[in-house]
Short mmCIF file of C-alpha atoms in Angstrom, two decimals:
data_model
loop_
_atom_site.label_atom_id
_atom_site.label_comp_id
_atom_site.label_asym_id
_atom_site.label_seq_id
_atom_site.Cartn_x
_atom_site.Cartn_y
_atom_site.Cartn_z
CA MET A 1 112.08 141.37 120.66
CA PRO A 2 115.88 141.97 120.29
CA VAL A 3 117.29 141.73 116.79
CA THR A 4 119.55 138.84 117.82
CA HIS A 5 116.51 136.80 118.82
CA ARG A 6 114.79 137.50 115.52
CA VAL A 7 117.92 136.52 113.58
CA GLY A 8 118.32 133.36 115.66
CA GLY A 9 114.74 132.40 114.99
CA ALA A 10 115.16 132.97 111.26
CA LEU A 11 118.31 130.83 111.19
CA THR A 12 116.52 128.06 113.05
CA ALA A 13 113.67 128.16 110.54
CA LEU A 14 116.10 128.07 107.62
CA LEU A 15 117.94 125.09 109.10
CA ALA A 16 114.67 123.23 109.60
CA ALA A 17 113.71 123.90 106.00
CA ALA A 18 117.10 122.69 104.82
CA VAL A 19 116.67 119.39 106.69
CA LEU A 20 113.25 118.83 105.10
CA LEU A 21 114.53 119.65 101.62
CA SER A 22 117.47 117.34 102.10
CA ALA A 23 115.10 114.52 103.01
CA ALA A 24 112.96 115.26 99.99
CA GLY A 25 115.95 115.48 97.68
CA CYS A 26 114.70 118.68 96.05
CA ALA A 27 116.35 122.03 95.61
CA PRO A 28 114.52 125.10 96.96
CA ALA A 29 112.72 127.34 94.51
CA ALA A 30 112.79 131.12 94.64
CA PRO A 31 110.42 132.37 97.36
CA SER A 32 108.10 133.95 94.80
CA ASP A 33 107.70 130.54 93.13
CA ALA A 34 106.90 128.59 96.30
CA GLY A 35 103.63 126.73 95.85
CA ALA A 36 103.05 128.18 92.39
CA ALA A 37 103.11 124.73 90.75
CA THR A 38 100.71 123.08 93.19
CA PRO A 39 97.39 122.38 91.45
CA PRO A 40 94.40 123.40 93.62
CA ALA A 41 93.11 119.81 93.88
CA ILE A 42 96.53 118.65 95.09
CA ALA A 43 96.81 121.48 97.63
CA GLU A 44 93.37 120.63 99.01
CA ARG A 45 94.22 116.92 99.22
CA LEU A 46 97.47 117.65 101.04
CA ASP A 47 95.61 119.87 103.51
CA ASP A 48 93.15 117.02 104.10
CA LEU A 49 96.06 114.62 104.62
CA ASP A 50 97.68 116.97 107.12
CA ALA A 51 94.40 117.20 109.02
CA ALA A 52 94.01 113.41 109.04
CA VAL A 53 97.54 112.83 110.32
CA ALA A 54 97.14 115.59 112.92
CA GLY A 55 94.02 113.86 114.26
CA TRP A 56 95.84 110.52 114.16
CA SER A 57 98.85 111.83 116.08
CA SER A 58 96.80 113.63 118.75
CA ALA A 59 94.11 110.97 119.27
CA GLY A 60 93.35 110.17 122.88
CA ASP A 61 92.51 106.54 122.18
CA LEU A 62 93.33 103.86 119.64
CA ALA A 63 89.90 103.81 117.98
CA THR A 64 90.10 107.54 117.21
CA ALA A 65 93.63 107.19 115.87
CA GLN A 66 92.46 104.38 113.59
CA VAL A 67 89.62 106.52 112.24
CA HIS A 68 92.10 109.20 111.19
CA ALA A 69 94.60 106.66 109.83
CA GLU A 70 91.82 105.18 107.70
CA ALA A 71 91.06 108.66 106.37
CA ALA A 72 94.71 109.26 105.46
CA ARG A 73 94.91 105.94 103.63
CA ASN A 74 91.69 106.51 101.67
CA LEU A 75 92.75 110.03 100.65
CA ILE A 76 95.83 108.52 99.00
CA VAL A 77 94.56 105.29 97.48
CA GLY A 78 91.10 106.42 96.27
CA PRO A 79 88.06 104.19 95.62
CA ASP A 80 89.93 102.11 93.03
CA GLY A 81 92.91 101.73 95.30
CA HIS A 82 94.70 99.39 97.65
CA GLY A 83 92.63 98.74 100.79
CA TYR A 84 90.15 101.57 100.24
CA GLY A 85 87.10 101.63 102.48
CA ASP A 86 86.16 100.94 106.08
CA ALA A 87 89.54 99.65 107.22
CA ASP A 88 88.81 99.93 110.93
CA GLY A 89 85.44 98.20 110.62
CA ASP A 90 83.41 100.87 112.43
CA GLY A 91 80.73 101.01 109.73
CA SER A 92 81.81 104.27 108.05
CA VAL A 93 84.37 105.22 105.41
CA GLU A 94 86.56 108.08 106.57
CA GLY A 95 88.36 110.17 103.97
CA ALA A 96 85.96 109.11 101.21
CA VAL A 97 86.96 110.59 97.85
CA ASP A 98 86.14 110.14 94.17
CA ARG A 99 89.81 109.93 93.18
CA GLY A 100 92.98 109.04 95.03
CA LEU A 101 96.21 110.98 95.17
CA LEU A 102 97.93 107.97 93.56
CA PRO A 103 96.69 105.76 90.71
CA GLY A 104 94.22 102.98 91.49
CA LEU A 105 94.76 99.25 91.20
CA THR A 106 93.22 99.07 87.73
CA GLY A 107 94.92 102.17 86.38
CA GLU A 108 92.48 104.90 87.42
CA PRO A 109 94.63 108.07 87.27
CA GLY A 110 95.49 109.70 90.56
CA LEU A 111 95.53 113.43 91.26
CA ALA A 112 99.33 113.35 91.13
CA GLN A 113 99.32 112.36 87.44
CA PRO A 114 100.87 113.66 85.35
CA PRO A 115 103.81 114.78 87.50
CA THR A 116 104.39 118.54 87.52
CA ASN A 117 108.13 118.29 88.17
CA SER A 118 110.92 115.80 88.76
CA CYS A 119 110.40 115.75 92.54
CA VAL A 120 106.76 114.75 92.15
CA GLU A 121 107.79 112.00 89.77
CA ARG A 122 110.42 110.71 92.19
CA ASP A 123 109.02 111.40 95.67
CA VAL A 124 105.25 111.35 95.17
CA LEU A 125 104.75 108.83 92.37
CA GLY A 126 108.00 107.03 93.07
CA GLY A 127 108.56 106.25 89.41
CA ALA A 128 106.39 104.84 86.64
CA TRP A 129 102.86 103.47 87.15
CA THR A 130 102.62 101.39 83.98
CA ASP A 131 101.62 98.42 86.16
CA PRO A 132 99.54 99.86 89.05
CA ALA A 133 98.65 96.45 90.49
CA ALA A 134 102.34 95.61 90.79
CA ARG A 135 103.07 98.96 92.45
CA TRP A 136 100.40 98.32 95.08
CA ALA A 137 101.59 94.74 95.51
CA GLU A 138 104.90 96.26 96.64
CA VAL A 139 103.04 97.82 99.59
CA THR A 140 101.62 94.44 100.57
CA ALA A 141 105.06 92.84 100.37
CA VAL A 142 106.64 95.60 102.44
CA LEU A 143 103.96 95.31 105.11
CA ASP A 144 104.26 91.51 105.20
CA ALA A 145 108.00 91.83 105.83
CA TRP A 146 107.75 94.71 108.31
CA ALA A 147 108.58 94.20 111.99
CA PRO A 148 109.25 96.59 114.88
CA ASP A 149 112.96 95.88 114.56
CA ARG A 150 112.90 95.72 110.74
CA ASN A 151 111.48 98.84 109.09
CA THR A 152 110.82 97.95 105.46
CA MET A 153 108.96 101.18 104.53
CA PRO A 154 112.03 102.80 102.90
CA GLN A 155 111.75 100.14 100.19
CA LEU A 156 108.78 102.11 98.84
CA ALA A 157 109.92 104.92 96.55
CA SER A 158 106.61 106.77 96.83
CA HIS A 159 106.25 108.73 100.06
CA PRO A 160 102.43 108.67 99.93
CA GLN A 161 102.66 104.88 99.69
CA ARG A 162 104.71 104.93 102.89
CA VAL A 163 101.89 106.90 104.53
CA VAL A 164 99.54 104.12 103.41
CA GLY A 165 101.90 101.62 105.01
CA TRP A 166 102.00 103.42 108.37
CA ALA A 167 98.22 103.91 108.27
CA THR A 168 97.73 100.20 107.65
CA LEU A 169 99.96 99.34 110.60
CA THR A 170 97.90 101.74 112.73
CA VAL A 171 94.65 100.00 111.80
CA ASP A 172 96.24 96.80 113.14
CA ALA A 173 97.97 98.47 116.12
CA ASP A 174 97.49 97.29 119.71
CA SER A 175 97.92 100.63 121.49
CA VAL A 176 97.48 104.35 121.01
CA ALA A 177 101.21 104.75 121.73
CA GLN A 178 101.98 102.64 118.66
CA ALA A 179 99.50 104.66 116.63
CA HIS A 180 101.16 107.92 117.67
CA GLU A 181 104.57 106.55 116.72
CA TYR A 182 103.33 105.53 113.29
CA ALA A 183 101.65 108.93 112.82
CA GLY A 184 105.01 110.61 113.37
CA HIS A 185 106.48 108.62 110.49
CA ALA A 186 103.46 109.39 108.31
CA GLN A 187 103.75 113.13 108.91
CA LEU A 188 107.34 113.15 107.67
CA HIS A 189 106.22 111.56 104.40
CA VAL A 190 103.28 113.95 104.01
CA ASP A 191 105.73 116.83 104.49
CA ILE A 192 108.04 115.44 101.81
CA THR A 193 105.06 115.00 99.50
CA ARG A 194 104.10 118.65 99.95
CA ALA A 195 107.70 119.79 99.48
CA ALA A 196 107.80 118.00 96.13
CA TYR A 197 105.23 120.52 94.90
CA THR A 198 106.21 123.65 96.80
CA THR A 199 110.01 123.71 96.86
CA CYS A 200 111.23 121.66 93.90
CA VAL A 201 113.05 123.12 90.92
CA SER A 202 112.80 120.74 87.95
#
């Protein structure tokens, strides 16, 4: 491959990374530090989330998309969390875990606690969790106010909570096209969540 093509490809990749980092609001770490602060349990959970959203976005029918959306939601909220369980009503719990990425309704710690850097505190946790029930009530309020022409998800400071929001909308969706649209939003927030661990300098 000509050198100019390789350089062009590298510049494209760098620009894409810059856009993601801008969305996450985190500065890039030195390449040798990338991913160094990601605890193994977090890395595994993020991989599981990526897989769930990939299945959700590529599903050939609505029921399959809802299975994967349910998994994504459960991976974040955990058994003590907001809406955990068989959301799509098919008789099985997808994404079953012993502990959520975020804290549970009654204060069960999530995998993301304590925050490892300022980006995790801001983008993953979205601030303090001194009142977990109130934090999850925010999700309910945002979903109640949401409409196709009124996207209320940005009101949630926590990007994983926004994934929960899009997953919940998918469980109630009327078409696979809607589910795919919501999965696209969810993937952006999973990417920002990962970037908070891999590219943030506290």
